[in-house]
Tab-separated table of C-alpha atoms and ligand atoms in Angstrom:
chain	number	residue	atom	x	y	z
A	1	UNK	CA	0.411	0.037	-0.286
A	2	UNK	CA	1.304	3.815	-0.606
A	3	UNK	CA	2.001	5.346	2.194
A	4	UNK	CA	2.600	8.572	4.208
A	5	UNK	CA	4.155	9.534	6.252
A	6	UNK	CA	3.070	13.393	8.493
A	7	UNK	CA	6.327	14.491	9.790
A	8	UNK	CA	4.694	17.480	12.196
A	9	UNK	CA	8.614	18.415	13.503
A	10	UNK	CA	8.435	20.667	16.616
A	11	UNK	CA	4.660	21.478	15.886
A	12	UNK	CA	1.786	20.914	17.979
A	13	UNK	CA	0.786	20.295	21.924
A	14	UNK	CA	-1.582	17.871	23.037
A	15	UNK	CA	-4.647	19.665	23.114
A	16	UNK	CA	-3.805	20.987	19.450
A	17	UNK	CA	-3.154	17.138	18.409
A	18	UNK	CA	-6.587	16.492	19.257
A	19	UNK	CA	-7.999	19.193	18.007
A	20	UNK	CA	-5.828	17.980	15.040
A	21	UNK	CA	-7.378	14.596	15.070
A	22	UNK	CA	-10.738	15.246	15.174
A	23	UNK	CA	-11.283	17.710	12.306
A	24	UNK	CA	-9.072	15.294	10.171
A	25	UNK	CA	-10.727	12.283	10.948
A	26	UNK	CA	-14.163	14.099	11.233
A	27	UNK	CA	-13.867	14.216	7.200
A	28	UNK	CA	-13.166	10.771	6.001
A	29	UNK	CA	-9.220	11.044	5.468
A	30	UNK	CA	-9.294	7.364	2.816
A	31	UNK	CA	-7.413	5.276	5.638
A	32	UNK	CA	-8.321	1.679	3.274
A	33	UNK	CA	-5.780	3.032	0.349
A	34	UNK	CA	-2.862	4.804	2.103
A	35	UNK	CA	-1.416	3.318	5.301
A	36	UNK	CA	-0.897	6.561	7.602
A	37	UNK	CA	1.983	6.943	10.348
A	38	UNK	CA	1.480	9.933	11.880
A	39	UNK	CA	5.532	11.161	13.330
A	40	UNK	CA	4.404	13.597	16.004
A	41	UNK	CA	6.986	15.809	18.796
A	42	UNK	CA	7.901	13.297	21.278
A	43	UNK	CA	5.722	14.777	23.798
A	44	UNK	CA	2.556	13.266	21.548
A	45	UNK	CA	3.492	9.885	21.587
A	46	UNK	CA	2.174	9.078	24.509
A	47	UNK	CA	-1.133	10.443	23.102
A	48	UNK	CA	-1.341	9.020	20.163
A	49	UNK	CA	-0.457	5.664	21.133
A	50	UNK	CA	-3.673	5.366	23.558
A	51	UNK	CA	-5.585	6.253	20.045
A	52	UNK	CA	-4.047	2.938	18.370
A	53	UNK	CA	-6.403	0.283	19.429
A	54	UNK	CA	-8.556	2.780	16.458
A	55	UNK	CA	-6.241	0.838	13.769
A	56	UNK	CA	-6.165	4.200	12.014
A	57	UNK	CA	-2.521	5.418	11.212
A	58	UNK	CA	0.286	3.928	12.540
A	59	UNK	CA	2.941	5.651	14.054
A	60	UNK	CA	7.047	6.907	13.977
A	61	UNK	CA	8.730	9.108	15.723
A	62	UNK	CA	11.020	12.146	14.369
A	63	UNK	CA	14.237	11.341	15.784
A	64	UNK	CA	16.353	8.148	18.099
A	65	UNK	CA	19.450	7.497	20.685
A	66	UNK	CA	21.048	4.564	19.916
A	67	UNK	CA	21.897	3.609	22.881
A	68	UNK	CA	18.534	1.038	24.826
A	69	UNK	CA	19.747	3.464	28.224
A	70	UNK	CA	22.361	4.565	30.324
A	71	UNK	CA	23.338	8.213	31.266
A	72	UNK	CA	22.868	10.326	28.631
A	73	UNK	CA	21.069	13.129	29.804
A	74	UNK	CA	17.617	14.505	27.066
A	75	UNK	CA	18.288	11.739	24.948
A	76	UNK	CA	15.396	9.222	24.313
A	77	UNK	CA	15.367	4.646	23.257
A	78	UNK	CA	14.433	2.451	20.962
A	79	UNK	CA	12.664	0.688	23.179
A	80	UNK	CA	11.324	3.580	24.791
A	81	UNK	CA	9.396	4.279	21.126
A	82	UNK	CA	8.580	0.839	21.273
A	83	UNK	CA	6.991	0.935	24.492
A	84	UNK	CA	4.655	4.026	22.765
A	85	UNK	CA	3.394	2.524	19.834
A	86	UNK	CA	6.017	3.227	17.477
A	87	UNK	CA	6.541	0.890	14.343
A	88	UNK	CA	8.572	3.667	12.076
A	89	UNK	CA	11.371	5.754	13.439
A	90	UNK	CA	12.951	9.530	11.231
A	91	UNK	CA	16.390	9.325	11.099
A	92	UNK	CA	18.979	11.643	9.676
A	93	UNK	CA	16.325	13.773	9.049
A	94	UNK	CA	18.148	17.399	6.972
A	95	UNK	CA	17.260	19.606	9.899
A	96	UNK	CA	18.987	16.835	11.763
A	97	UNK	CA	21.970	16.657	9.846
A	98	UNK	CA	22.568	20.898	9.941
A	99	UNK	CA	20.582	21.857	13.080
A	100	UNK	CA	22.988	18.709	15.114
A	101	UNK	CA	25.492	18.050	12.639
A	102	UNK	CA	24.255	14.600	13.052
A	103	UNK	CA	26.718	11.806	10.695
A	104	UNK	CA	26.319	9.431	8.719
A	105	UNK	CA	27.933	6.762	10.992
A	106	UNK	CA	25.447	8.391	13.506
A	107	UNK	CA	22.318	8.017	11.453
A	108	UNK	CA	23.360	4.469	10.735
A	109	UNK	CA	24.159	3.672	14.582
A	110	UNK	CA	20.953	4.796	14.749
A	111	UNK	CA	18.402	2.471	12.012
A	112	UNK	CA	20.971	-0.449	13.535
A	113	UNK	CA	19.038	-0.030	16.881
A	114	UNK	CA	15.943	0.937	15.617
A	115	UNK	CA	16.071	-1.881	13.288
A	116	UNK	CA	17.502	-4.357	16.733
A	117	UNK	CA	13.671	-2.645	18.977
A	118	UNK	CA	11.643	-4.225	15.915
A	119	UNK	CA	10.735	-1.191	13.915
A	120	UNK	CA	11.841	0.122	11.039
A	121	UNK	CA	13.814	3.573	10.541
A	122	UNK	CA	12.965	5.539	7.729
A	123	UNK	CA	16.040	7.037	6.111
A	124	UNK	CA	16.074	10.032	4.685
A	125	UNK	CA	19.190	11.529	1.759
A	126	UNK	CA	19.267	14.245	-0.434
A	127	UNK	CA	21.203	16.320	-1.909
A	128	UNK	CA	21.861	20.417	-1.692
A	129	UNK	CA	20.707	23.597	-3.882
A	130	UNK	CA	24.188	23.901	-4.533
A	131	UNK	CA	24.707	19.793	-5.963
A	132	UNK	CA	21.244	19.866	-7.043
A	133	UNK	CA	23.033	22.956	-9.915
A	134	UNK	CA	25.892	20.937	-10.034
A	135	UNK	CA	24.357	17.684	-10.534
A	136	UNK	CA	25.957	16.534	-8.154
A	137	UNK	CA	22.887	14.140	-7.044
A	138	UNK	CA	23.557	10.711	-7.536
A	139	UNK	CA	27.549	11.094	-5.656
A	140	UNK	CA	25.813	12.001	-2.550
A	141	UNK	CA	22.242	9.513	-2.249
A	142	UNK	CA	25.124	6.613	-3.164
A	143	UNK	CA	27.869	8.299	-0.050
A	144	UNK	CA	24.360	8.878	2.115
A	145	UNK	CA	23.332	5.400	1.817
A	146	UNK	CA	27.113	3.773	1.832
A	147	UNK	CA	26.616	2.496	4.799
A	148	UNK	CA	22.771	0.908	4.924
A	149	UNK	CA	23.492	-1.765	2.255
A	150	UNK	CA	22.670	-4.114	5.291
A	151	UNK	CA	19.135	-2.857	6.531
A	152	UNK	CA	16.605	-5.035	6.514
A	153	UNK	CA	13.705	-3.520	5.985
A	154	UNK	CA	14.246	-0.065	5.761
A	155	UNK	CA	12.351	3.073	4.303
A	156	UNK	CA	14.762	5.323	1.805
A	157	UNK	CA	12.674	8.868	2.302
A	158	UNK	CA	14.608	11.247	-0.862
A	159	UNK	CA	14.374	14.533	0.827
A	160	UNK	CA	16.123	17.045	-1.701
A	161	UNK	CA	17.064	19.701	1.024
A	162	UNK	CA	15.787	22.449	-1.482
A	163	UNK	CA	12.827	21.500	-1.787
A	164	UNK	CA	11.941	21.193	2.217
A	165	UNK	CA	9.265	24.048	2.594
A	166	UNK	CA	9.852	25.682	-0.991
A	167	UNK	CA	6.878	24.604	-2.653
A	168	UNK	CA	9.391	24.259	-5.635
A	169	UNK	CA	10.042	19.911	-6.186
A	170	UNK	CA	12.584	18.560	-8.486
A	171	UNK	CA	10.831	16.824	-12.399
A	172	UNK	CA	9.319	13.674	-12.204
A	173	UNK	CA	12.154	12.310	-14.015
A	174	UNK	CA	14.832	13.592	-11.944
A	175	UNK	CA	12.838	12.198	-9.174
A	176	UNK	CA	12.545	9.143	-10.823
A	177	UNK	CA	16.696	8.324	-11.232
A	178	UNK	CA	17.380	9.506	-7.868
A	179	UNK	CA	14.601	6.553	-7.003
A	180	UNK	CA	17.097	4.222	-9.380
A	181	UNK	CA	19.961	4.558	-8.111
A	182	UNK	CA	18.329	4.023	-4.406
A	183	UNK	CA	17.148	1.296	-5.512
A	184	UNK	CA	20.215	-0.167	-7.229
A	185	UNK	CA	21.914	0.890	-4.222
A	186	UNK	CA	19.664	-1.128	-1.313
A	187	UNK	CA	17.746	-3.813	-3.544
A	188	UNK	CA	15.252	-4.061	-0.493
A	189	UNK	CA	13.697	-0.625	0.669
A	190	UNK	CA	11.060	1.068	-0.019
A	191	UNK	CA	11.470	4.828	-1.478
A	192	UNK	CA	9.707	7.928	-0.472
A	193	UNK	CA	9.515	11.117	-2.100
A	194	UNK	CA	9.598	13.537	0.432
A	195	UNK	CA	9.617	18.269	-0.048
A	196	UNK	CA	7.122	20.538	-1.039
A	197	UNK	CA	4.176	17.605	-0.852
A	198	UNK	CA	0.655	19.177	-2.000
A	199	UNK	CA	-2.320	19.351	-4.398
A	200	UNK	CA	-0.038	21.871	-6.135
A	201	UNK	CA	2.874	19.067	-6.895
A	202	UNK	CA	0.664	16.558	-6.695
A	203	UNK	CA	0.228	15.710	-10.338
A	204	UNK	CA	4.002	15.970	-11.158
A	205	UNK	CA	4.325	13.634	-8.332
A	206	UNK	CA	1.970	11.147	-9.127
A	207	UNK	CA	3.993	10.834	-12.943
A	208	UNK	CA	7.066	8.727	-10.533
A	209	UNK	CA	7.044	5.403	-10.960
A	210	UNK	CA	7.895	2.853	-8.643
A	211	UNK	CA	7.351	5.211	-6.210
A	212	UNK	CA	6.282	3.749	-2.340
A	213	UNK	CA	4.656	6.648	-0.393
A	214	UNK	CA	5.956	10.147	0.381
A	215	UNK	CA	6.875	12.543	3.477
A	216	UNK	CA	4.417	15.639	3.942
A	217	UNK	CA	6.342	18.325	6.553
A	218	UNK	CA	3.811	21.748	6.316
A	219	UNK	CA	0.527	19.537	4.905
A	220	UNK	CA	0.481	17.583	7.347
A	221	UNK	CA	-0.250	20.420	10.008
A	222	UNK	CA	-3.021	21.058	8.383
A	223	UNK	CA	-5.455	18.693	9.077
A	224	UNK	CA	-8.554	20.195	6.055
A	225	UNK	CA	-5.889	20.508	3.714
A	226	UNK	CA	-4.050	16.889	4.535
A	227	UNK	CA	-7.083	14.942	4.262
A	228	UNK	CA	-8.348	16.710	1.250
A	229	UNK	CA	-4.178	15.362	-0.312
A	230	UNK	CA	-5.068	11.886	0.664
A	231	UNK	CA	-8.264	11.624	-1.124
A	232	UNK	CA	-7.577	13.234	-4.757
A	233	UNK	CA	-4.026	11.123	-4.383
A	234	UNK	CA	-6.301	8.073	-3.504
A	235	UNK	CA	-8.357	9.015	-6.765
A	236	UNK	CA	-5.173	9.037	-8.911
B	301	LIG	C1	9.868	17.350	5.689
B	301	LIG	O1	10.513	18.645	6.663
B	301	LIG	O2	10.702	15.689	5.905
B	301	LIG	C2	8.819	17.691	4.310
B	301	LIG	C3	8.962	16.958	3.746
B	301	LIG	O3	8.763	19.635	4.358
B	301	LIG	P1	7.631	19.784	3.411
B	301	LIG	O4	6.578	18.830	3.114
B	301	LIG	O5	7.689	20.996	3.992
B	301	LIG	O6	8.575	21.181	2.102
C-alpha cells in the first residue's frame, strides 16, 4: 500500500493534536487505500499511542538515540519508542543533519538500533541546492547510503534539501532517477519522496513510477488540506 508519513516536526501540543485529529478524521481520510503514519513530537507520542487500537494510523518517531538506556541525558531510546507503539522512526532528517550536525555514521547507528528494537527506520537522504545545480545528486545519495547496504527492512526518503518547505520540487524524471539510484544501492528498500508535497505538486509527483510513498512536512499540519490531499492521492 502507498504510505504517507506526516512529519509534524516541532509543532502541536497534546490539546492541539487532539483538535487536529478530531477535524482530520471527521473528514474521512481514505485510510483503506493509504497507509498513514503520524510522526508527532516526542511529547505527543503517549497521547497518540492511546489511539492506536482504532487502527487508523501508525506512529513514527522523528528521532531516536542509538543506546537502549543509560546516562544520556535528554535522549530517548528505541525500546522507549517501541513502548509508545512506534512502528517506524525517521532518522537523518536534513534538519537533524544541518542543525544538530548528525553524521552518516550516527544516522546508521540510529537506524541499526531502530531495527534491533523491532521497528523500521525511515532514512532521509538528499542533495542541497549547490549539489543539485552541479549535477551531483546521484553521488550524494550513494555516499549517504553507503552504510545502509545490509539494513532490512528499511525505508529511504529522498528529500532534496532545496525542496523542503520551498514549494519547488524536482521534475518527475529527476525524482525517478534518484529513486532508481536508491533502488540500485538498496534493492530491499521502500522509497518515499519528500519535499513540498502538496495538492499543487501532486500531478507531477504522480508521474514518478515506481514510488512507495511520501514524507510530508508543512502540509501535514493543516488537517483539512492534508485530508483533501490524501483523497486526491487515493483517487489518482
Ligand atoms: C520535510 O521536512 O521532511 C518535508 C518534506 O517538509 P515539507 O513537506 O514542508 O517540504
